[in-house]
XYZ file of C-alpha atoms in Angstrom:
745
model
C -13.966 11.419 -27.071
C -16.448 14.380 -26.797
C -15.036 17.950 -27.313
C -15.808 20.667 -24.712
C -16.954 23.657 -26.515
C -16.470 27.329 -25.431
C -20.226 27.596 -24.707
C -20.298 24.553 -22.617
C -17.301 25.977 -20.482
C -19.420 29.451 -20.115
C -22.536 27.484 -18.976
C -20.389 25.576 -16.312
C -18.613 28.694 -14.967
C -21.822 30.923 -14.829
C -24.016 28.166 -13.249
C -25.262 29.130 -9.602
C -23.000 26.451 -8.022
C -19.325 27.222 -9.051
C -17.339 24.367 -10.317
C -14.464 22.860 -8.489
C -11.129 22.885 -10.407
C -8.871 19.832 -10.130
C -5.274 20.771 -11.343
C -2.420 18.500 -12.246
C 1.077 19.379 -13.349
C -0.286 20.288 -16.715
C -1.815 23.315 -15.163
C 1.757 24.644 -14.177
C 3.207 24.132 -17.541
C 5.136 25.640 -19.375
C 7.081 27.352 -16.620
C 7.303 24.150 -14.546
C 7.800 20.592 -15.838
C 6.057 17.349 -15.458
C 7.526 14.656 -13.064
C 9.196 12.622 -15.760
C 11.187 15.739 -16.745
C 12.166 16.361 -13.234
C 13.300 12.827 -12.798
C 15.578 12.987 -15.867
C 17.029 16.224 -14.680
C 17.939 14.862 -11.331
C 19.600 11.873 -12.702
C 21.556 13.650 -15.406
C 22.834 16.164 -12.807
C 23.875 13.441 -10.519
C 25.639 11.695 -13.555
C 27.408 14.838 -14.694
C 29.135 15.155 -11.222
C 30.917 11.774 -11.868
C 34.078 11.187 -13.554
C 34.230 10.609 -17.476
C 34.419 6.807 -16.655
C 31.395 6.933 -14.388
C 29.491 8.869 -16.919
C 30.279 6.222 -19.444
C 29.216 3.515 -17.085
C 25.943 4.911 -16.286
C 24.903 7.155 -19.314
C 23.198 4.519 -21.502
C 21.906 2.260 -18.776
C 19.651 4.703 -16.694
C 18.073 6.815 -19.462
C 15.408 4.117 -20.493
C 14.638 3.360 -16.829
C 13.184 6.898 -16.130
C 10.204 6.230 -18.312
C 9.156 3.395 -16.053
C 5.876 4.383 -14.444
C 6.541 2.726 -11.080
C 9.981 4.959 -10.616
C 7.963 7.557 -9.111
C 9.303 10.987 -8.032
C 8.710 9.818 -4.490
C 10.981 6.770 -4.985
C 13.507 8.788 -6.696
C 13.623 11.369 -3.711
C 13.756 8.558 -1.188
C 16.787 6.801 -2.876
C 18.567 10.234 -3.189
C 17.924 11.041 0.441
C 19.386 7.700 1.508
C 22.297 7.507 -0.895
C 23.409 11.153 -1.270
C 22.462 12.870 1.906
C 22.142 10.429 4.841
C 24.907 7.988 3.762
C 27.361 10.698 2.863
C 26.299 13.156 5.484
C 26.665 15.747 3.026
C 24.501 18.220 1.247
C 20.799 19.181 1.500
C 17.992 16.865 0.968
C 14.861 16.456 -1.479
C 13.038 19.421 -0.259
C 15.722 21.709 -1.056
C 16.218 20.119 -4.319
C 12.533 20.348 -5.446
C 12.318 23.820 -3.911
C 15.003 24.816 -6.223
C 12.862 23.553 -9.255
C 9.643 25.170 -7.983
C 10.941 28.543 -6.979
C 9.832 30.312 -9.945
C 11.104 33.860 -10.331
C 8.270 36.732 -10.215
C 9.166 37.825 -13.845
C 7.845 34.450 -15.316
C 5.549 33.458 -12.883
C 2.536 35.342 -14.459
C 1.549 32.401 -16.624
C -1.712 32.192 -18.532
C -3.469 29.888 -16.035
C -2.503 32.529 -13.202
C -3.799 35.338 -15.363
C -7.162 33.458 -16.018
C -7.796 32.073 -12.464
C -7.032 35.631 -10.947
C -9.591 37.100 -13.387
C -12.197 34.277 -12.609
C -11.742 34.892 -8.847
C -12.284 38.704 -9.387
C -15.457 37.783 -11.310
C -16.759 35.669 -8.578
C -16.720 32.532 -11.120
C -14.054 30.475 -9.301
C -14.937 27.556 -7.116
C -12.560 25.600 -4.866
C -9.233 24.758 -6.319
C -7.665 21.070 -5.721
C -4.263 20.683 -6.854
C -1.501 18.037 -6.638
C 1.037 20.571 -7.409
C 3.671 21.764 -5.096
C 4.385 25.281 -6.622
C 3.001 28.758 -5.317
C 2.154 30.070 -8.830
C -1.654 30.381 -7.924
C -1.529 30.664 -4.143
C 0.871 33.827 -4.527
C -1.314 35.431 -7.259
C -4.950 34.722 -6.660
C -6.356 37.541 -4.385
C -7.769 36.713 -0.917
C -7.035 33.062 -1.186
C -7.230 30.553 1.675
C -4.284 27.930 1.277
C -4.838 24.626 2.708
C -3.037 21.497 3.232
C -3.265 18.349 5.572
C -1.771 20.283 8.458
C -4.636 22.809 8.551
C -7.231 20.114 8.473
C -5.611 18.303 11.208
C -5.927 21.431 13.408
C -9.510 21.969 12.406
C -11.433 19.098 10.764
C -14.628 21.108 10.369
C -13.305 23.238 7.555
C -15.610 23.126 4.583
C -14.669 24.009 0.859
C -15.276 27.536 -0.249
C -14.655 29.697 -3.406
C -11.392 31.089 -1.703
C -9.636 27.795 -1.308
C -6.641 26.427 -3.137
C -5.932 22.885 -1.415
C -2.517 21.377 -2.047
C -3.345 17.762 -1.706
C 0.273 16.647 -1.831
C 1.633 19.447 0.182
C 3.027 22.941 -0.974
C 6.067 25.194 -0.715
C 3.977 28.145 -0.108
C 5.562 30.217 2.606
C 8.271 27.727 2.958
C 10.632 29.023 5.773
C 13.608 27.047 4.504
C 15.786 23.989 5.371
C 15.287 22.827 8.927
C 12.398 25.031 9.889
C 8.982 24.108 10.652
C 6.455 25.225 7.978
C 2.686 26.314 8.672
C 1.861 23.963 5.720
C 2.429 20.441 4.893
C 5.762 20.005 3.002
C 5.568 18.227 -0.487
C 4.971 14.569 -0.030
C 7.645 13.711 -2.324
C 10.108 15.021 0.119
C 9.209 12.698 2.861
C 7.419 9.743 1.568
C 10.306 7.036 1.974
C 9.023 5.556 -1.358
C 5.994 4.446 -0.064
C 2.345 5.100 -1.135
C 0.238 6.737 1.532
C -3.506 6.938 1.912
C -5.074 10.350 2.451
C -5.815 11.281 5.986
C -9.186 10.966 6.907
C -9.628 14.805 7.208
C -8.146 15.368 3.766
C -10.371 12.662 2.425
C -13.416 14.258 3.928
C -12.477 17.505 2.334
C -11.910 16.108 -1.050
C -15.421 14.421 -1.002
C -17.145 17.555 0.007
C -15.478 19.334 -2.775
C -16.086 16.982 -5.546
C -19.336 14.960 -4.431
C -22.446 15.892 -6.609
C -20.506 18.921 -8.020
C -19.366 19.985 -11.323
C -15.584 19.169 -11.330
C -13.213 20.234 -14.126
C -10.165 18.270 -14.285
C -7.042 20.153 -16.003
C -3.634 18.721 -16.625
C -4.132 15.761 -14.217
C -3.454 12.244 -15.462
C -5.134 10.537 -12.555
C -2.102 8.468 -11.815
C -2.348 8.630 -7.976
C -3.373 5.052 -7.379
C -2.835 5.037 -3.671
C -4.576 8.233 -2.387
C -6.751 10.107 -4.841
C -8.085 7.444 -7.073
C -9.402 5.219 -4.345
C -11.653 8.267 -3.205
C -12.742 8.974 -6.824
C -13.674 5.269 -7.560
C -15.436 4.808 -4.385
C -17.709 7.894 -5.025
C -18.370 6.353 -8.712
C -19.322 2.903 -6.913
C -21.514 4.450 -4.305
C -23.786 6.397 -6.767
C -22.694 7.298 -10.483
C -24.911 10.405 -10.064
C -22.414 12.005 -7.681
C -19.881 11.943 -10.821
C -22.301 12.857 -13.424
C -20.876 16.333 -13.891
C -17.161 15.666 -14.012
C -15.279 16.967 -16.957
C -11.830 15.459 -17.426
C -10.089 17.587 -19.988
C -7.416 15.897 -22.310
C -5.182 18.691 -23.463
C -3.875 16.615 -26.577
C -7.345 15.004 -27.095
C -5.904 11.468 -26.704
C -7.031 8.690 -24.123
C -3.574 8.139 -23.369
C -3.466 11.759 -21.703
C -4.725 10.072 -18.663
C -4.036 6.742 -16.895
C -5.377 3.397 -17.720
C -7.783 3.190 -14.634
C -9.182 6.663 -15.455
C -9.892 5.502 -19.164
C -11.587 2.322 -17.690
C -13.538 3.865 -14.837
C -14.338 7.506 -16.130
C -14.173 7.164 -19.800
C -17.486 8.818 -20.037
C -16.049 11.866 -18.374
C -13.189 12.430 -20.871
C -13.519 15.533 -22.933
C -11.057 16.793 -25.751
C -10.224 20.145 -24.729
C -7.303 22.665 -24.032
C -8.340 24.410 -20.788
C -6.092 27.334 -21.238
C -7.510 27.993 -24.831
C -10.930 27.675 -23.630
C -10.521 30.128 -20.802
C -8.776 32.641 -23.053
C -11.807 32.417 -25.375
C -14.268 32.866 -22.752
C -12.407 35.753 -20.955
C -11.901 37.350 -24.398
C -15.674 37.445 -25.178
C -16.339 38.975 -21.752
C -14.131 41.981 -22.916
C -11.120 41.053 -20.832
C -7.734 41.729 -22.599
C -6.134 38.659 -21.441
C -2.896 37.150 -23.179
C -3.178 34.111 -25.447
C -1.747 31.004 -23.858
C 1.851 30.651 -24.594
C 3.021 26.981 -24.974
C 6.723 27.790 -25.287
C 8.411 25.889 -22.304
C 10.442 27.715 -19.919
C 13.802 25.900 -19.222
C 14.977 28.024 -16.351
C 14.159 25.469 -13.832
C 17.009 23.374 -15.236
C 19.454 25.971 -14.441
C 18.052 26.309 -10.888
C 18.588 22.446 -10.216
C 21.946 22.812 -11.532
C 22.916 25.649 -9.021
C 21.474 23.330 -6.250
C 23.903 20.479 -7.223
C 26.898 22.758 -7.303
C 26.953 22.524 -3.504
C 28.266 18.928 -3.873
C 32.077 18.396 -4.191
C 34.116 15.362 -4.989
C 33.348 13.874 -1.556
C 29.818 13.008 -2.810
C 30.873 11.073 -5.740
C 30.613 7.675 -3.924
C 27.128 8.487 -2.850
C 25.985 9.546 -6.399
C 27.626 6.410 -7.790
C 25.580 4.311 -5.346
C 22.457 6.264 -6.240
C 22.857 5.587 -10.024
C 23.879 2.006 -9.506
C 20.675 1.483 -7.478
C 18.586 2.752 -10.246
C 20.357 0.561 -12.938
C 20.123 -2.611 -10.972
C 16.564 -1.721 -9.786
C 17.309 -1.960 -6.109
C 14.140 0.154 -5.686
C 12.046 -2.749 -7.272
C 13.766 -5.332 -4.838
C 13.315 -2.741 -1.836
C 9.609 -2.490 -2.645
C 9.231 -6.101 -3.099
C 10.537 -6.779 0.320
C 8.152 -4.039 1.737
C 4.783 -5.398 0.365
C 3.865 -5.673 4.195
C 3.802 -1.990 4.557
C 1.647 -1.321 1.683
C -0.773 -3.934 2.098
C -1.307 -3.480 5.871
C -2.694 -0.100 5.537
C -5.432 -1.301 3.306
C -4.120 -1.177 0.009
C -5.017 -4.075 -2.533
C -1.961 -6.225 -3.646
C -2.735 -5.328 -7.200
C -1.863 -1.709 -6.446
C 1.185 -2.661 -4.432
C 2.471 -4.693 -7.274
C 1.810 -1.940 -9.638
C 3.862 0.349 -7.592
C 6.913 -1.794 -7.834
C 6.560 -2.280 -11.605
C 4.277 -5.170 -12.336
C 1.099 -4.316 -14.197
C -1.629 -6.816 -13.606
C -3.781 -5.909 -16.641
C -2.834 -9.171 -18.159
C -0.461 -12.068 -17.962
C 1.253 -11.108 -21.185
C 2.055 -7.428 -19.659
C 2.960 -9.046 -16.460
C 5.640 -11.314 -17.854
C 6.944 -8.476 -19.989
C 7.678 -6.440 -17.006
C 9.312 -9.159 -14.936
C 12.856 -8.553 -16.439
C 12.812 -5.012 -15.100
C 12.379 -6.300 -11.523
C 15.827 -8.086 -11.343
C 18.764 -6.714 -9.682
C 22.076 -7.219 -11.380
C 19.849 -8.444 -14.447
C 18.784 -11.544 -12.550
C 15.484 -12.647 -11.878
C 15.455 -13.583 -8.269
C 13.210 -10.564 -6.954
C 11.058 -11.048 -10.082
C 10.473 -14.603 -9.228
C 9.937 -13.684 -5.657
C 7.126 -11.093 -6.734
C 5.489 -13.599 -8.998
C 5.598 -16.287 -6.106
C 3.861 -13.997 -3.966
C 0.946 -13.512 -6.370
C 0.697 -17.250 -6.842
C 0.527 -17.691 -3.108
C -2.537 -15.166 -3.075
C -4.048 -17.017 -5.860
C -3.839 -20.278 -4.257
C -4.900 -19.108 -0.935
C -7.864 -17.517 -2.669
C -8.816 -21.000 -4.058
C -8.358 -22.662 -0.769
C -10.846 -20.359 0.786
C -13.355 -20.505 -2.172
C -13.188 -24.340 -1.737
C -13.875 -23.944 2.067
C -16.764 -21.682 1.333
C -18.340 -24.037 -1.172
C -18.071 -26.953 0.824
C -19.543 -25.243 4.069
C -22.644 -23.757 2.038
C -23.277 -27.221 0.479
C -23.163 -28.803 4.204
C -25.505 -26.168 5.539
C -28.019 -26.849 3.038
C -30.500 -29.773 2.470
C -30.472 -29.748 -1.109
C -29.772 -32.776 -3.622
C -26.317 -31.133 -4.291
C -25.461 -31.784 -0.731
C -26.385 -35.434 -0.887
C -24.417 -35.744 -4.092
C -21.344 -34.040 -2.494
C -21.585 -36.227 0.388
C -21.845 -39.422 -1.750
C -18.556 -38.277 -3.584
C -16.803 -37.716 -0.287
C -17.667 -41.170 0.918
C -16.253 -42.730 -2.420
C -13.037 -40.410 -1.967
C -12.609 -41.781 1.702
C -12.764 -45.400 0.607
C -10.740 -44.966 -2.442
C -7.755 -42.794 -1.182
C -5.253 -45.012 0.876
C -4.437 -43.465 4.291
C -0.578 -43.572 3.242
C -1.276 -41.145 0.398
C -3.372 -38.655 2.355
C -0.316 -36.542 3.283
C 0.848 -36.431 -0.418
C -2.693 -35.515 -1.328
C -2.941 -32.389 0.877
C 0.468 -31.361 0.015
C -0.219 -31.788 -3.759
C -3.589 -30.196 -3.879
C -3.195 -27.285 -1.851
C -0.528 -24.654 -2.759
C 1.329 -26.949 -5.165
C 2.057 -24.205 -7.612
C 3.046 -21.733 -4.971
C 5.570 -24.200 -3.295
C 7.147 -24.992 -6.575
C 7.659 -21.327 -7.288
C 9.034 -20.455 -3.888
C 11.474 -23.351 -4.033
C 12.698 -21.996 -7.481
C 12.891 -18.574 -6.033
C 15.068 -19.938 -3.364
C 17.428 -21.694 -5.869
C 17.650 -18.167 -7.640
C 18.739 -16.425 -4.587
C 21.330 -19.172 -3.745
C 22.748 -18.748 -7.258
C 22.820 -14.964 -6.858
C 24.272 -15.169 -3.275
C 27.628 -16.818 -4.934
C 28.124 -13.602 -6.815
C 30.719 -11.086 -5.336
C 28.788 -7.695 -4.910
C 30.219 -4.239 -4.734
C 27.998 -3.298 -1.656
C 27.019 -5.215 1.370
C 23.352 -3.667 0.889
C 22.888 -5.855 -2.377
C 23.862 -9.153 -0.738
C 21.756 -8.142 2.282
C 18.718 -7.621 0.026
C 19.171 -11.127 -1.303
C 19.458 -12.674 2.070
C 16.250 -10.966 3.018
C 14.870 -11.989 -0.150
C 15.506 -15.775 0.563
C 14.174 -15.169 4.003
C 10.907 -13.861 2.816
C 10.613 -16.941 0.476
C 11.155 -19.179 3.455
C 8.657 -17.237 5.457
C 5.969 -17.871 2.849
C 6.852 -21.591 2.671
C 6.209 -21.831 6.575
C 2.798 -19.910 5.978
C 2.026 -22.446 3.184
C 2.660 -25.366 5.664
C 0.679 -23.852 8.327
C -2.268 -23.512 5.981
C -1.895 -27.088 5.008
C -1.870 -28.141 8.799
C -5.238 -26.236 8.966
C -6.581 -28.334 6.240
C -5.553 -31.426 8.045
C -7.222 -30.128 11.193
C -10.442 -29.318 9.558
C -10.462 -32.753 8.074
C -9.582 -34.397 11.416
C -12.400 -32.444 13.297
C -14.861 -33.868 10.921
C -16.999 -30.786 10.822
C -18.348 -31.270 7.295
C -19.092 -34.160 5.194
C -15.761 -34.827 3.739
C -14.221 -34.703 7.295
C -16.727 -37.180 8.646
C -16.353 -39.499 5.791
C -12.534 -39.685 6.039
C -12.330 -39.650 9.686
C -14.608 -42.681 9.941
C -11.508 -44.724 9.047
C -9.029 -45.135 11.868
C -5.990 -45.390 9.584
C -7.207 -42.188 7.670
C -7.606 -40.313 11.175
C -4.083 -41.461 12.175
C -2.675 -40.223 8.942
C -4.303 -36.874 9.390
C -2.776 -36.465 12.798
C 0.643 -37.362 11.527
C 0.183 -34.961 8.671
C -1.033 -32.222 10.967
C 2.297 -32.564 13.121
C 4.442 -33.025 10.156
C 3.155 -29.531 8.603
C 3.531 -28.002 11.914
C 7.162 -28.988 12.249
C 8.010 -28.204 8.675
C 6.506 -24.660 9.028
C 8.559 -24.197 12.436
C 11.701 -25.185 10.393
C 11.055 -22.593 7.624
C 10.357 -19.890 10.118
C 13.535 -20.719 12.137
C 15.380 -20.640 8.744
C 13.805 -17.156 7.898
C 14.984 -15.753 11.094
C 18.467 -17.241 10.496
C 18.776 -15.375 7.001
C 17.699 -12.222 8.626
C 20.348 -12.441 11.134
C 22.897 -13.316 8.286
C 21.667 -10.103 6.456
C 22.249 -7.998 9.530
C 25.788 -9.229 9.996
C 26.388 -8.595 6.282
C 25.520 -5.221 6.735
C 27.753 -4.824 9.651
C 30.704 -5.180 7.328
C 30.188 -1.818 5.840
C 32.944 0.469 6.238
C 30.812 3.445 7.269
C 27.735 4.263 9.068
C 24.757 3.550 6.710
C 21.998 5.291 8.709
C 18.572 3.593 9.069
C 19.644 0.605 6.862
C 16.540 -1.276 7.613
C 14.840 1.166 5.238
C 16.555 -0.381 2.329
C 17.308 -3.867 3.404
C 14.201 -4.687 5.832
C 15.747 -7.602 7.755
C 14.214 -6.440 10.933
C 10.760 -6.469 9.617
C 10.955 -9.782 8.055
C 12.338 -11.217 11.312
C 9.494 -9.916 13.130
C 6.994 -11.570 10.662
C 8.831 -15.062 10.938
C 8.932 -14.733 14.824
C 5.222 -13.905 14.902
C 4.398 -16.751 12.463
C 6.308 -19.370 14.363
C 4.432 -18.409 17.612
C 1.080 -18.628 15.531
C 2.209 -22.092 14.457
C 2.891 -23.478 18.000
C 0.546 -25.920 19.792
C -2.138 -23.950 21.847
C -0.458 -24.508 25.244
C 2.762 -22.874 24.117
C 1.142 -20.348 21.902
C -0.238 -17.964 24.635
C 3.115 -17.090 26.175
C 4.986 -16.714 22.621
C 2.114 -14.349 21.343
C 2.312 -12.273 24.612
C 5.955 -11.867 23.588
C 5.252 -10.895 20.225
C 2.649 -8.206 21.265
C 5.140 -6.805 23.594
C 7.728 -6.504 20.817
C 5.238 -4.776 18.610
C 4.730 -2.222 21.417
C 8.427 -1.604 21.526
C 8.575 -1.181 17.670
C 5.689 1.354 17.775
C 7.337 3.360 20.262
C 10.650 3.217 18.376
C 8.909 4.409 15.242
C 7.318 7.302 16.918
C 10.608 8.480 18.621
C 12.656 7.854 15.484
C 10.480 9.391 12.664
C 7.721 11.435 14.244
C 5.538 11.009 11.203
C 2.739 8.455 11.633
C 3.314 7.273 7.977
C 6.312 5.238 9.022
C 4.529 3.051 11.744
C 1.005 3.023 10.418
C 1.358 -0.413 9.184
C 2.377 -1.629 12.427
C -1.005 -0.929 13.917
C -3.155 -3.531 11.977
C -0.446 -6.091 12.580
C -0.674 -5.112 16.384
C -4.449 -5.789 16.527
C -3.950 -9.132 14.748
C -1.476 -10.400 16.928
C -3.240 -9.117 20.168
C -6.431 -10.863 18.767
C -4.416 -14.080 18.518
C -3.053 -13.480 22.034
C -6.765 -13.236 23.186
C -7.902 -16.430 21.384
C -5.042 -18.619 22.817
C -5.549 -17.163 26.264
C -9.213 -18.030 26.088
C -8.335 -21.467 24.781
C -9.827 -20.895 21.367
C -7.841 -22.953 18.709
C -10.413 -23.986 15.931
C -12.805 -22.006 14.099
C -15.712 -23.383 15.872
C -14.387 -23.238 19.201
C -16.043 -20.935 21.966
C -14.127 -19.184 24.627
C -13.847 -20.604 28.214
C -15.907 -18.871 30.802
C -14.285 -15.755 32.329
C -14.526 -17.038 35.898
C -12.670 -20.174 34.773
C -9.577 -18.438 33.617
C -6.418 -18.473 35.959
C -5.132 -15.149 34.487
C -7.556 -12.610 33.246
C -5.093 -9.740 33.267
C -3.417 -10.840 30.185
C -6.581 -10.950 28.186
C -7.421 -7.477 29.605
C -4.094 -6.103 28.388
C -4.445 -7.724 24.862
C -7.778 -6.111 24.562
C -6.637 -2.813 25.685
C -3.586 -2.737 23.401
C -5.854 -3.955 20.443
C -8.205 -1.234 20.958
C -5.607 1.462 21.237
C -4.054 0.404 17.992
C -7.499 0.291 16.240
C -8.415 3.864 17.435
C -5.017 5.195 16.577
C -5.057 3.648 13.100
C -8.459 5.327 12.493
C -7.050 8.780 13.370
C -5.421 8.653 9.721
C -6.604 5.880 7.637
C -10.377 4.946 6.699
C -9.946 1.306 5.953
C -7.888 -1.835 6.390
C -8.624 -5.342 5.006
C -7.641 -6.667 8.528
C -10.664 -5.871 10.469
C -11.976 -9.196 11.370
C -9.022 -10.138 13.580
C -9.798 -7.149 15.729
C -13.617 -7.882 15.999
C -12.897 -11.405 16.771
C -10.743 -10.564 19.621
C -13.225 -8.171 21.053
C -16.117 -10.530 20.634
C -14.386 -13.460 22.381
C -13.608 -11.461 25.356
C -17.323 -10.222 25.464
C -18.601 -13.721 25.140
C -16.290 -15.108 27.830
C -17.609 -12.575 30.205
C -21.158 -13.461 29.069
C -21.798 -9.875 28.232
C -24.568 -10.226 25.565
C -25.011 -6.465 25.132
C -21.287 -5.714 24.247
C -21.066 -8.743 21.988
C -24.240 -7.300 20.026
C -22.330 -3.996 19.996
C -19.422 -5.924 18.373
C -21.570 -7.586 15.809
C -23.267 -4.173 14.984
C -19.764 -2.566 14.307
C -18.784 -5.635 12.326
C -21.677 -5.085 10.071
C -20.746 -1.312 9.611
C -17.135 -2.169 8.816
C -18.255 -4.957 6.257
C -20.360 -2.334 4.458
C -17.411 -0.051 4.360
C -15.219 -3.060 2.971
C -17.903 -3.539 0.170
C -17.927 0.329 -0.560
C -14.200 0.297 -0.796
C -14.446 -2.561 -3.450
C -12.507 -5.090 -1.502
C -14.749 -7.974 -2.115
C -12.742 -10.308 -4.199
C -10.939 -11.918 -1.187
C -12.799 -15.066 -0.014
C -10.555 -15.391 2.872
C -11.713 -11.946 4.231
C -15.322 -12.806 3.420
C -14.759 -16.257 5.445
C -13.243 -14.416 8.412
C -16.282 -12.009 8.625
C -18.600 -14.974 8.552
C -16.239 -16.842 11.099
C -16.844 -14.143 13.826
C -20.710 -14.130 13.178
C -20.574 -17.847 13.345
C -19.083 -17.790 16.814
C -21.489 -15.197 18.209
C -24.514 -17.493 16.786
C -22.956 -20.619 18.394
C -22.686 -18.891 21.624
C -26.254 -17.776 21.598
C -27.189 -21.268 20.736
C -25.205 -22.725 23.699
C -26.639 -20.238 25.894
C -30.373 -21.130 25.203
C-alpha cells in the first residue's frame, strides 16, 4: 500500500479543480463513535433495564452477535422500533435515540477535522463534501455552507456540486425540528429503513456521479461498506472507464487493507493509501502558517451518557418489549426475517449475492458460506439456514437450465459440424431412453439438487414446528418459511413443465428426435400435466401455510402493529397466488392473472396510504409490470416462447389488454422516478411489444426494440451479465419481433 505524503496532499489541495472529499464515520471521531460501538451501547442499555435474571439470560449471548457485519445499525433500529416502540406503544423511536447520540455539545464539537475544513473553506481550497454521517459537526461550523440531502434534490434535480456543498447521503440531523415534526432535510436513513437496503434515488445518484466522476476524490474514514447504494455507483463508474476513477485516494487511517471492506480492496486496491488525513491536514496547514491544534485521538465518551439519558424515559412497562428485542437478536430473528424478504431486495434490482450478504451469508467461498450458516438459525436450529442455501441452489440450477437452453438453441441455429454431431447424439438418446422413463429423466436432470434441499428444508421446519415457542411470531415465521419452500418447489415443477413443453413442441433437434416416437410424445404430454398438477398442489399448500401463520399471529394477546413487517405471510401468499395463476392452462390463465393485477393495484395503494415513503412499495412495481405483461400474453393467446399474438381485430375483448398495458406503463414510470435499474425489464418490454405487434404497429414495435437495446446496455453497465435466464429473456423479446417481421413479409 502506497503512502500519501504531505507534499502529495498539498498538490491535490492546490490544483485548479479542488478535490471532492468523501467522509465516513472516521471523520467524526473522536467525539462520535463508529456504528459498531453504537450498536453495542444500544443493546447494553436495553439489557441494563431488565431484571437481574434477564441480564444473566442475555448478557453473554448477544455480545458476540454485535460484531456480525450483517446486523447493521439500520436493522437494529428497525427491530427496536418494532419491539420497543410500536408493540409496547411506549417511548420514542430510533430517530430520537440516534439524535441523543449525535447531538454533540458545543464545547466539544470543535474537532480537528472541523477546524481544518473550516480553514480550508476560508482559503478557497475546499471542494464538495460527501458524507455518510448524520451529525452536524461540519454543517454547523463551515461558513457559507449549502447543506443538501435527497429532499433538496427531489425538489430541484438541476442542482450541481459546488465547493459550498456538504451532501449528507444518508440523511442528517441538521436543523432537525424534533419528534413528530417535518424536517427540511432527509432524516437519517437508519431511523426509517425497516432493515432493508435501498438504492440511492436517481437525483442523489446523479449528484454523486457529478461530484466524483473524473475528479480528484479523497476518501477519509470511510470503509466502503454501503453495498446497496454507494458501492454500485462506484463500481459502475470503474467498469465504464477506469480513467474516471484514476485520481481517487482512499486513505486507510491505520495503514491496513482491513480498514476497508473486501469489495473496496478487490475493486479499488490501487486507490488505497496509507495516511492519517487529520495528521496530513495538520502538517499542511501548519506549513502555511496557521496555528492549528494537533489531532487529538482521545475518544470522547459523553455520547454514552446522552444515550443513557434517552433510555431513562422507559419504565418497567417497557421490559417485555426489551426482552423481545434481545431475544430476537439472540435467536437471529432478523436473519429469518430477511430470509423471507429476499423478494423486496431482489425486486428493486439488487443482485442475490448482495441480498444474501445482507442477511449474513458471505459468498466469497463455499467454506466461508458454510461457516456462516450456523448463525442463520433461529433457536439454534438450521431451518432458515437451509432455506437460504436452498434458495441459492435454486438459482444455480436455474442458471444451468438456461445455459443448456442457450447452448442447444445456438447449436440448432448454426450449420456447423457441431450441430450435426449434436443432432446425431439426440437421435441416439431418443431411441435409447424408454418413454416410461422420460418423466423420471426430466425430474432427475433438472433441479434435482434443489428439490432435495427444499424437501430437507421442509423436514427441518416440520421438526421445529413441534417446539413450544414463547412468542407467536416465532412459530409464524416458521410457517412462512415452510410456505416459501413449498412455493419454490412449485416454481421448480413449473420449470420442469416448460422443459416438457419445449420437447413436446419439437422446436429443436432433441425435441424433433424425441417426438418422432408417439410413445415418447404421449409420455411428454403426461409429464407436462403431472408437473402442472404437482406445481398447483405446492402453491395451494403454500397459501394454506400462510393462512396458518396469520391465524397463529391472531393468538397474540395484544396488538402487534404491522406484523407483516416481521412475518411476511401476506407477501408470500401473494407470490403463491400469482404463481398458481401463471401455472394454469392458457384458457384459465387470463382471468386469474387479471385478478392478480387488480390485487397488486390494491397493495400499492395500501402501501402508499400506510407508509407514504416509496421505499416500502418500490418492490411492488417490477412485480406489477411482470404480472401485467403475463396478463397481456394470456389475453393475446401467447403461450410458448415462439408464439405470436393474435391480430387485434380478432380479439373479443381489447379493453383488458389496454388496461394491462396502461397499468404496466404506470408501474414502469413510477419505478424510474426513484430507481435506475431492475433485472426485470424483459417482461415489461415483452408486454409492450406484443400489444404493438397485435395492432400491427411496426413503428411502435421498433420503438420498443430500441428501448430494449438501451436498457440492455444499462444492464451490462450495471454488471448484471451473469444470469443466462435474463439474457435469454432479452433474446426472446427480439425473437418475437423478428418472427413477426418474417410473417409479415
